[in-house]
Structures are given as C-alpha cells and as structure tokens.
Amino acid sequence: MTLPIRIAPSILAADFARLGQEVRDVTEAGADWIHLDVMDGHFVPNISFGPDVIKSLRGYTDAVFDCHLMITPADPYLEAFAKAGCDRITVHAEAGPHLHRSLQTIRHLGKNVGVTLNPATPLSVLENVLDDVDLILIMSVNPGFGGQKFIPAMADKIAKARAMIGDRPIELEVDGGVTVDTAAMVTAAGANVLVAGSAIFKGESVDAYRQTVSALRSAAESGRVGSN
Ligand code: DX5
Ligand code: ZN
C-alpha cells in the first residue's frame, strides 16, 4: 500500500522561547505533521519537554501531533500524552520489557500506535507486533540530539522494514539526519514519513521554512519515482 509522503518537522530544533509561533509558522509552511521529541535525560542523554508543553501548543495548529517518546518507563505517562492532544504516540521497543502492553495502551487511549527502533536494534523485535501498529519509526541516528548525520546502514534497514510491512497500511517514518540531500534515498528505500529538525528550523522565516518543506517533499517524491 502506498501512503502519501508526509513531512514532519521536529520542533526540537525550533526556538523554544517562541514555540507556539514556530508551530504555527511551520504549519503555514506546509508541514503535514508536527514531530514532538520527548526526552527524559535517562533513556536518552538529553531533556526536552513533556505533556504540559504539548498541551499548550495544541491550540496553535490543526496539524497531526506525532509524538516520539524517548522515555523509560513510558507506560505511566501515555495517558498524559494522549490527553495533551497527541494524535500519534510512538514508543521505543527498547524502553521497556512489555512492548505489546505499551502498544495496547496507546490503542485503548484512542490514538494511533507507533513503535520505534534505535539504529542497533534488529527489525525482528517487530515480528510479533506488526498487526498492532499504525507506524514504524526507524531511527537513523542515535536518539537524543538533533543535527546528527544519517547513518548510511539505515537505508537497508528501511528497505527491510518496508518488505516486512507488506500490504499493511503502516506508515514508515525515518528520523535523524533527513535533509534535502538524504530525502530521496530515504523514500527510495520505502519510507513515506520524513522527520526533519535542523534542516527546516535553520531557516529564519516562514518563507525559508516553506522552501525547505517543499524541497524536502520534491526530493522525497523523486526518490519514490526512482524506486518504481
Ligand atoms: C533525535 C530526534 C529527532 C531529531 C531530528 O533524538 O528524535 O527527531 O530532532 O533532528 P535532525 O533532523 O536535526 O536530525
Ligand atoms: Zn524524533
């Protein structure tokens, strides 16, 4: 099943002093989803923001809130993120011993269910949960920081994930080091959702955001054509 290309700016790279306006601006610039990177200083070596910040941003856009939880444990906080207005909630397979339970909890909260894997984690951990998820996120950098380089071996992992998904209507998302230069490779491998933080927010105006979002989209579409 071919799902649309979706560009998901990560606000981790935005100006935290004016996050509401940044969310509004990037929506106006053509973002499909807003990617929300939640970090706890424990699962990953950095701290970002939590459900209260997300709740305060909810009024600034109608775009999908795509929440990437880099926290452990995740289960005690899933309800808070659902109530904060996240539409999709993605947990790390490495973040706890009961992945299936976490996915079920997100489903019961009425949200779209995502699972993500660190670069070193094999795809085999997904085998028994493929029918329980709406989204698979392949980390193409080690999570914790924006502005890192795409790990080249992840292109092959994306292609293998695509093959595992088969005809299921699962979004295949890639996060880390996605730029106008790497976008085509990512979609040629089979991904349809591109997270981009520093590539987008290095711009300094809505026009600059718009140009990058549309350049990412064109590159992504061209990679897709090339793969057919
Ligand atoms: C990394 C985060 C990413 C990050 C992407 O832990 O999950 O979403 O912000 O940043 P860039 O696009 O700068 O690699
Ligand atoms: Zn992320």
PDB file of C-alpha atoms and ligand atoms in Angstrom:
ATOM      1  CA  MET A   1       0.000   0.000   0.000  1.00  0.00           C
ATOM      2  CA  THR A   2       1.425   3.404  -0.988  1.00  0.00           C
ATOM      3  CA  LEU A   3       0.791   6.058   1.635  1.00  0.00           C
ATOM      4  CA  PRO A   4       1.329   9.768   0.942  1.00  0.00           C
ATOM      5  CA  ILE A   5       4.652  11.460   1.583  1.00  0.00           C
ATOM      6  CA  ARG A   6       4.420  13.346   4.858  1.00  0.00           C
ATOM      7  CA  ILE A   7       6.870  15.974   6.058  1.00  0.00           C
ATOM      8  CA  ALA A   8       7.112  16.109   9.844  1.00  0.00           C
ATOM      9  CA  PRO A   9       9.222  18.975  11.224  1.00  0.00           C
ATOM     10  CA  SER A  10      10.744  18.196  14.617  1.00  0.00           C
ATOM     11  CA  ILE A  11      10.317  21.189  16.892  1.00  0.00           C
ATOM     12  CA  LEU A  12      13.368  20.057  18.860  1.00  0.00           C
ATOM     13  CA  ALA A  13      15.296  22.373  16.540  1.00  0.00           C
ATOM     14  CA  ALA A  14      12.814  25.266  16.856  1.00  0.00           C
ATOM     15  CA  ASP A  15      13.187  28.365  19.031  1.00  0.00           C
ATOM     16  CA  PHE A  16      11.884  27.131  22.397  1.00  0.00           C
ATOM     17  CA  ALA A  17      11.231  30.703  23.546  1.00  0.00           C
ATOM     18  CA  ARG A  18       8.542  31.050  20.872  1.00  0.00           C
ATOM     19  CA  LEU A  19       7.352  27.512  20.293  1.00  0.00           C
ATOM     20  CA  GLY A  20       3.697  28.345  19.658  1.00  0.00           C
ATOM     21  CA  GLN A  21       4.575  30.707  16.830  1.00  0.00           C
ATOM     22  CA  GLU A  22       7.110  28.205  15.456  1.00  0.00           C
ATOM     23  CA  VAL A  23       4.418  25.521  15.306  1.00  0.00           C
ATOM     24  CA  ARG A  24       2.062  27.960  13.595  1.00  0.00           C
ATOM     25  CA  ASP A  25       4.755  29.043  11.120  1.00  0.00           C
ATOM     26  CA  VAL A  26       5.840  25.552  10.156  1.00  0.00           C
ATOM     27  CA  THR A  27       2.206  24.555   9.649  1.00  0.00           C
ATOM     28  CA  GLU A  28       1.729  27.535   7.360  1.00  0.00           C
ATOM     29  CA  ALA A  29       4.919  26.448   5.571  1.00  0.00           C
ATOM     30  CA  GLY A  30       3.253  23.165   4.586  1.00  0.00           C
ATOM     31  CA  ALA A  31       4.147  20.690   7.330  1.00  0.00           C
ATOM     32  CA  ASP A  32       1.884  17.638   7.392  1.00  0.00           C
ATOM     33  CA  TRP A  33       2.686  16.509  10.918  1.00  0.00           C
ATOM     34  CA  ILE A  34       4.396  18.187  13.881  1.00  0.00           C
ATOM     35  CA  HIS A  35       7.003  15.811  15.332  1.00  0.00           C
ATOM     36  CA  LEU A  36       7.326  16.125  19.113  1.00  0.00           C
ATOM     37  CA  ASP A  37      10.533  14.712  20.582  1.00  0.00           C
ATOM     38  CA  VAL A  38      10.067  13.940  24.261  1.00  0.00           C
ATOM     39  CA  MET A  39      13.323  13.169  26.111  1.00  0.00           C
ATOM     40  CA  ASP A  40      13.831  12.253  29.745  1.00  0.00           C
ATOM     41  CA  GLY A  41      17.590  12.501  30.373  1.00  0.00           C
ATOM     42  CA  HIS A  42      17.503   8.802  31.248  1.00  0.00           C
ATOM     43  CA  PHE A  43      16.562   6.764  28.173  1.00  0.00           C
ATOM     44  CA  VAL A  44      18.451   9.362  26.128  1.00  0.00           C
ATOM     45  CA  PRO A  45      21.152  11.777  27.318  1.00  0.00           C
ATOM     46  CA  ASN A  46      19.066  14.921  26.863  1.00  0.00           C
ATOM     47  CA  ILE A  47      15.907  16.503  28.293  1.00  0.00           C
ATOM     48  CA  SER A  48      13.350  18.291  26.115  1.00  0.00           C
ATOM     49  CA  PHE A  49       9.708  18.847  27.089  1.00  0.00           C
ATOM     50  CA  GLY A  50       6.671  16.998  28.385  1.00  0.00           C
ATOM     51  CA  PRO A  51       2.890  16.849  28.116  1.00  0.00           C
ATOM     52  CA  ASP A  52       2.202  20.304  29.545  1.00  0.00           C
ATOM     53  CA  VAL A  53       4.220  21.971  26.797  1.00  0.00           C
ATOM     54  CA  ILE A  54       2.471  19.840  24.159  1.00  0.00           C
ATOM     55  CA  LYS A  55      -0.907  20.767  25.623  1.00  0.00           C
ATOM     56  CA  SER A  56      -0.060  24.444  25.405  1.00  0.00           C
ATOM     57  CA  LEU A  57       0.922  24.036  21.727  1.00  0.00           C
ATOM     58  CA  ARG A  58      -2.254  22.205  20.743  1.00  0.00           C
ATOM     59  CA  GLY A  59      -4.162  25.423  20.046  1.00  0.00           C
ATOM     60  CA  TYR A  60      -1.602  26.689  17.529  1.00  0.00           C
ATOM     61  CA  THR A  61      -2.253  24.188  14.733  1.00  0.00           C
ATOM     62  CA  ASP A  62      -4.653  21.579  13.435  1.00  0.00           C
ATOM     63  CA  ALA A  63      -1.742  19.501  12.095  1.00  0.00           C
ATOM     64  CA  VAL A  64      -1.267  15.973  13.397  1.00  0.00           C
ATOM     65  CA  PHE A  65       0.775  15.831  16.602  1.00  0.00           C
ATOM     66  CA  ASP A  66       3.258  12.990  16.093  1.00  0.00           C
ATOM     67  CA  CYS A  67       4.741  12.258  19.499  1.00  0.00           C
ATOM     68  CA  HIS A  68       8.068  10.380  19.757  1.00  0.00           C
ATOM     69  CA  LEU A  69       8.616   9.270  23.328  1.00  0.00           C
ATOM     70  CA  MET A  70      12.253   8.768  24.266  1.00  0.00           C
ATOM     71  CA  ILE A  71      11.428   7.987  27.878  1.00  0.00           C
ATOM     72  CA  THR A  72      11.543   4.997  30.157  1.00  0.00           C
ATOM     73  CA  PRO A  73       9.270   3.877  31.609  1.00  0.00           C
ATOM     74  CA  ALA A  74       6.739   5.142  29.074  1.00  0.00           C
ATOM     75  CA  ASP A  75       3.574   3.379  30.250  1.00  0.00           C
ATOM     76  CA  PRO A  76       2.814   5.595  33.284  1.00  0.00           C
ATOM     77  CA  TYR A  77       2.806   8.690  31.048  1.00  0.00           C
ATOM     78  CA  LEU A  78       0.899   7.507  27.968  1.00  0.00           C
ATOM     79  CA  GLU A  79      -2.438   8.815  29.189  1.00  0.00           C
ATOM     80  CA  ALA A  80      -0.976  12.252  29.909  1.00  0.00           C
ATOM     81  CA  PHE A  81       0.386  12.487  26.358  1.00  0.00           C
ATOM     82  CA  ALA A  82      -2.948  11.353  24.926  1.00  0.00           C
ATOM     83  CA  LYS A  83      -4.791  13.979  26.979  1.00  0.00           C
ATOM     84  CA  ALA A  84      -2.279  16.643  25.951  1.00  0.00           C
ATOM     85  CA  GLY A  85      -3.512  16.302  22.367  1.00  0.00           C
ATOM     86  CA  CYS A  86      -1.070  13.906  20.713  1.00  0.00           C
ATOM     87  CA  ASP A  87      -2.701  12.154  17.758  1.00  0.00           C
ATOM     88  CA  ARG A  88       0.000   9.543  17.347  1.00  0.00           C
ATOM     89  CA  ILE A  89       2.193   8.158  20.100  1.00  0.00           C
ATOM     90  CA  THR A  90       5.370   6.228  19.354  1.00  0.00           C
ATOM     91  CA  VAL A  91       7.327   4.270  21.947  1.00  0.00           C
ATOM     92  CA  HIS A  92      10.797   2.748  21.738  1.00  0.00           C
ATOM     93  CA  ALA A  93      10.942  -1.048  21.657  1.00  0.00           C
ATOM     94  CA  GLU A  94      13.990  -0.742  23.926  1.00  0.00           C
ATOM     95  CA  ALA A  95      12.193   1.383  26.533  1.00  0.00           C
ATOM     96  CA  GLY A  96      10.534  -1.393  28.493  1.00  0.00           C
ATOM     97  CA  PRO A  97      10.001  -5.136  28.845  1.00  0.00           C
ATOM     98  CA  HIS A  98       6.351  -5.082  27.744  1.00  0.00           C
ATOM     99  CA  LEU A  99       6.201  -3.525  24.292  1.00  0.00           C
ATOM    100  CA  HIS A 100       2.906  -5.197  23.434  1.00  0.00           C
ATOM    101  CA  ARG A 101       1.295  -3.793  26.562  1.00  0.00           C
ATOM    102  CA  SER A 102       2.507  -0.265  25.732  1.00  0.00           C
ATOM    103  CA  LEU A 103       1.097  -0.528  22.195  1.00  0.00           C
ATOM    104  CA  GLN A 104      -2.213  -1.838  23.516  1.00  0.00           C
ATOM    105  CA  THR A 105      -2.438   1.026  25.991  1.00  0.00           C
ATOM    106  CA  ILE A 106      -1.951   3.599  23.226  1.00  0.00           C
ATOM    107  CA  ARG A 107      -4.640   1.835  21.172  1.00  0.00           C
ATOM    108  CA  HIS A 108      -7.054   1.865  24.117  1.00  0.00           C
ATOM    109  CA  LEU A 109      -6.427   5.580  24.564  1.00  0.00           C
ATOM    110  CA  GLY A 110      -7.793   6.009  21.039  1.00  0.00           C
ATOM    111  CA  LYS A 111      -4.522   7.177  19.489  1.00  0.00           C
ATOM    112  CA  ASN A 112      -2.515   5.983  16.521  1.00  0.00           C
ATOM    113  CA  VAL A 113       0.082   3.470  17.627  1.00  0.00           C
ATOM    114  CA  GLY A 114       3.774   3.753  16.769  1.00  0.00           C
ATOM    115  CA  VAL A 115       6.879   1.744  17.558  1.00  0.00           C
ATOM    116  CA  THR A 116      10.459   2.826  17.007  1.00  0.00           C
ATOM    117  CA  LEU A 117      13.863   1.165  16.973  1.00  0.00           C
ATOM    118  CA  ASN A 118      17.302   2.533  17.762  1.00  0.00           C
ATOM    119  CA  PRO A 119      19.862   2.036  14.987  1.00  0.00           C
ATOM    120  CA  ALA A 120      21.355  -1.103  16.592  1.00  0.00           C
ATOM    121  CA  THR A 121      18.017  -2.799  17.319  1.00  0.00           C
ATOM    122  CA  PRO A 122      17.092  -5.518  14.819  1.00  0.00           C
ATOM    123  CA  LEU A 123      13.781  -5.442  12.964  1.00  0.00           C
ATOM    124  CA  SER A 124      12.972  -8.896  14.328  1.00  0.00           C
ATOM    125  CA  VAL A 125      11.548  -7.287  17.518  1.00  0.00           C
ATOM    126  CA  LEU A 126       8.655  -6.095  15.332  1.00  0.00           C
ATOM    127  CA  GLU A 127       7.657  -9.517  14.020  1.00  0.00           C
ATOM    128  CA  ASN A 128       5.038 -10.172  16.680  1.00  0.00           C
ATOM    129  CA  VAL A 129       3.549  -6.679  16.814  1.00  0.00           C
ATOM    130  CA  LEU A 130       3.180  -5.884  13.120  1.00  0.00           C
ATOM    131  CA  ASP A 131      -0.598  -6.130  13.279  1.00  0.00           C
ATOM    132  CA  ASP A 132      -0.759  -3.903  16.358  1.00  0.00           C
ATOM    133  CA  VAL A 133       0.866  -0.763  14.975  1.00  0.00           C
ATOM    134  CA  ASP A 134      -0.041   2.085  12.629  1.00  0.00           C
ATOM    135  CA  LEU A 135       3.500   3.396  12.315  1.00  0.00           C
ATOM    136  CA  ILE A 136       7.066   2.120  12.384  1.00  0.00           C
ATOM    137  CA  LEU A 137       9.788   4.686  13.012  1.00  0.00           C
ATOM    138  CA  ILE A 138      13.326   3.820  12.003  1.00  0.00           C
ATOM    139  CA  MET A 139      15.858   5.904  13.911  1.00  0.00           C
ATOM    140  CA  SER A 140      18.604   6.883  11.501  1.00  0.00           C
ATOM    141  CA  VAL A 141      20.723   8.493  14.250  1.00  0.00           C
ATOM    142  CA  ASN A 142      21.187   7.596  17.901  1.00  0.00           C
ATOM    143  CA  PRO A 143      18.324   9.418  19.625  1.00  0.00           C
ATOM    144  CA  GLY A 144      18.948  12.350  21.919  1.00  0.00           C
ATOM    145  CA  PHE A 145      20.088  15.190  19.722  1.00  0.00           C
ATOM    146  CA  GLY A 146      19.214  16.965  16.511  1.00  0.00           C
ATOM    147  CA  GLY A 147      21.749  17.844  13.850  1.00  0.00           C
ATOM    148  CA  GLN A 148      23.451  14.433  13.560  1.00  0.00           C
ATOM    149  CA  LYS A 149      24.408  12.679  10.334  1.00  0.00           C
ATOM    150  CA  PHE A 150      22.216   9.980   8.796  1.00  0.00           C
ATOM    151  CA  ILE A 151      23.742   6.537   9.495  1.00  0.00           C
ATOM    152  CA  PRO A 152      24.131   5.025   5.976  1.00  0.00           C
ATOM    153  CA  ALA A 153      23.365   1.433   7.055  1.00  0.00           C
ATOM    154  CA  MET A 154      19.843   2.571   7.959  1.00  0.00           C
ATOM    155  CA  ALA A 155      18.854   2.779   4.273  1.00  0.00           C
ATOM    156  CA  ASP A 156      18.985  -1.010   4.068  1.00  0.00           C
ATOM    157  CA  LYS A 157      17.063  -1.291   7.356  1.00  0.00           C
ATOM    158  CA  ILE A 158      14.307   0.944   5.947  1.00  0.00           C
ATOM    159  CA  ALA A 159      14.064  -1.276   2.856  1.00  0.00           C
ATOM    160  CA  LYS A 160      13.812  -4.388   5.036  1.00  0.00           C
ATOM    161  CA  ALA A 161      11.134  -2.745   7.185  1.00  0.00           C
ATOM    162  CA  ARG A 162       9.221  -1.866   4.012  1.00  0.00           C
ATOM    163  CA  ALA A 163       9.335  -5.529   2.953  1.00  0.00           C
ATOM    164  CA  MET A 164       8.161  -6.677   6.406  1.00  0.00           C
ATOM    165  CA  ILE A 165       5.198  -4.293   6.276  1.00  0.00           C
ATOM    166  CA  GLY A 166       3.936  -5.812   3.026  1.00  0.00           C
ATOM    167  CA  ASP A 167       0.403  -4.623   2.237  1.00  0.00           C
ATOM    168  CA  ARG A 168      -0.375  -3.388   5.728  1.00  0.00           C
ATOM    169  CA  PRO A 169      -1.394   0.312   5.907  1.00  0.00           C
ATOM    170  CA  ILE A 170       1.549   1.132   8.191  1.00  0.00           C
ATOM    171  CA  GLU A 171       3.328   4.480   7.974  1.00  0.00           C
ATOM    172  CA  LEU A 172       7.104   4.054   7.655  1.00  0.00           C
ATOM    173  CA  GLU A 173       8.832   7.022   9.238  1.00  0.00           C
ATOM    174  CA  VAL A 174      12.506   7.965   9.349  1.00  0.00           C
ATOM    175  CA  ASP A 175      14.052  10.258  11.957  1.00  0.00           C
ATOM    176  CA  GLY A 176      17.535  11.731  12.100  1.00  0.00           C
ATOM    177  CA  GLY A 177      19.780  13.381   9.556  1.00  0.00           C
ATOM    178  CA  VAL A 178      16.997  13.787   7.000  1.00  0.00           C
ATOM    179  CA  THR A 179      17.843  16.695   4.704  1.00  0.00           C
ATOM    180  CA  VAL A 180      17.162  17.725   1.125  1.00  0.00           C
ATOM    181  CA  ASP A 181      20.248  15.622   0.249  1.00  0.00           C
ATOM    182  CA  THR A 182      19.165  12.406   2.001  1.00  0.00           C
ATOM    183  CA  ALA A 183      15.373  12.577   1.455  1.00  0.00           C
ATOM    184  CA  ALA A 184      15.323  10.803  -1.914  1.00  0.00           C
ATOM    185  CA  MET A 185      17.393   7.903  -0.593  1.00  0.00           C
ATOM    186  CA  VAL A 186      15.000   7.511   2.325  1.00  0.00           C
ATOM    187  CA  THR A 187      11.883   7.303   0.146  1.00  0.00           C
ATOM    188  CA  ALA A 188      13.621   5.158  -2.470  1.00  0.00           C
ATOM    189  CA  ALA A 189      14.180   2.681   0.372  1.00  0.00           C
ATOM    190  CA  GLY A 190      10.435   2.750   1.111  1.00  0.00           C
ATOM    191  CA  ALA A 191       9.773   5.329   3.821  1.00  0.00           C
ATOM    192  CA  ASN A 192       6.871   7.776   3.454  1.00  0.00           C
ATOM    193  CA  VAL A 193       7.179   9.976   6.575  1.00  0.00           C
ATOM    194  CA  LEU A 194      10.231  12.198   6.882  1.00  0.00           C
ATOM    195  CA  VAL A 195      11.109  13.864  10.166  1.00  0.00           C
ATOM    196  CA  ALA A 196      13.385  16.861   9.780  1.00  0.00           C
ATOM    197  CA  GLY A 197      14.523  19.168  12.558  1.00  0.00           C
ATOM    198  CA  SER A 198      17.643  21.171  11.870  1.00  0.00           C
ATOM    199  CA  ALA A 199      17.169  21.072   8.089  1.00  0.00           C
ATOM    200  CA  ILE A 200      13.927  23.036   8.444  1.00  0.00           C
ATOM    201  CA  PHE A 201      14.482  25.217  11.501  1.00  0.00           C
ATOM    202  CA  LYS A 202      17.870  26.519  10.413  1.00  0.00           C
ATOM    203  CA  GLY A 203      15.761  28.849   8.254  1.00  0.00           C
ATOM    204  CA  GLU A 204      14.799  32.178   9.747  1.00  0.00           C
ATOM    205  CA  SER A 205      11.375  32.922   8.296  1.00  0.00           C
ATOM    206  CA  VAL A 206       8.150  31.240   7.264  1.00  0.00           C
ATOM    207  CA  ASP A 207       9.315  31.620   3.655  1.00  0.00           C
ATOM    208  CA  ALA A 208      12.548  29.788   4.420  1.00  0.00           C
ATOM    209  CA  TYR A 209      10.586  27.027   6.195  1.00  0.00           C
ATOM    210  CA  ARG A 210       8.247  26.795   3.204  1.00  0.00           C
ATOM    211  CA  GLN A 211      11.134  26.464   0.765  1.00  0.00           C
ATOM    212  CA  THR A 212      12.739  23.667   2.757  1.00  0.00           C
ATOM    213  CA  VAL A 213       9.467  21.797   3.321  1.00  0.00           C
ATOM    214  CA  SER A 214       8.735  21.902  -0.389  1.00  0.00           C
ATOM    215  CA  ALA A 215      12.326  20.978  -1.344  1.00  0.00           C
ATOM    216  CA  LEU A 216      12.107  18.003   1.026  1.00  0.00           C
ATOM    217  CA  ARG A 217       8.783  16.990  -0.492  1.00  0.00           C
ATOM    218  CA  SER A 218      10.111  17.206  -4.071  1.00  0.00           C
ATOM    219  CA  ALA A 219      13.232  15.230  -3.172  1.00  0.00           C
ATOM    220  CA  ALA A 220      11.073  12.648  -1.404  1.00  0.00           C
ATOM    221  CA  GLU A 221       8.734  12.324  -4.391  1.00  0.00           C
ATOM    222  CA  SER A 222      11.687  11.980  -6.762  1.00  0.00           C
ATOM    223  CA  GLY A 223      13.173   9.168  -4.681  1.00  0.00           C
ATOM    224  CA  ARG A 224       9.872   7.384  -4.850  1.00  0.00           C
ATOM    225  CA  VAL A 225       9.617   7.667  -8.626  1.00  0.00           C
ATOM    226  CA  GLY A 226      13.190   6.387  -8.903  1.00  0.00           C
ATOM    227  CA  SER A 227      12.308   3.290  -6.900  1.00  0.00           C
ATOM    228  CA  ASN A 228       9.381   2.219  -9.114  1.00  0.00           C
TER     229      ASN A 228
HETATM  230  C1  DX5 B   1      16.553  12.684  17.761  1.00  0.00           C
HETATM  231  C2  DX5 B   1      15.140  13.139  17.460  1.00  0.00           C
HETATM  232  C3  DX5 B   1      14.970  13.697  16.105  1.00  0.00           C
HETATM  233  C4  DX5 B   1      15.779  14.907  15.814  1.00  0.00           C
HETATM  234  C5  DX5 B   1      15.935  15.052  14.338  1.00  0.00           C
HETATM  235  O1  DX5 B   1      16.568  12.096  19.014  1.00  0.00           O
HETATM  236  O2  DX5 B   1      14.248  12.059  17.583  1.00  0.00           O
HETATM  237  O3  DX5 B   1      13.602  13.932  15.808  1.00  0.00           O
HETATM  238  O4  DX5 B   1      15.233  16.062  16.348  1.00  0.00           O
HETATM  239  O5  DX5 B   1      16.780  16.108  14.131  1.00  0.00           O
HETATM  240  P1  DX5 B   1      17.559  16.330  12.774  1.00  0.00           P
HETATM  241  O6  DX5 B   1      16.557  16.402  11.674  1.00  0.00           O
HETATM  242  O7  DX5 B   1      18.265  17.600  13.018  1.00  0.00           O
HETATM  243  O8  DX5 B   1      18.493  15.143  12.598  1.00  0.00           O
HETATM  244 ZN    ZN B   2      12.062  12.089  16.833  1.00  0.00          ZN
END
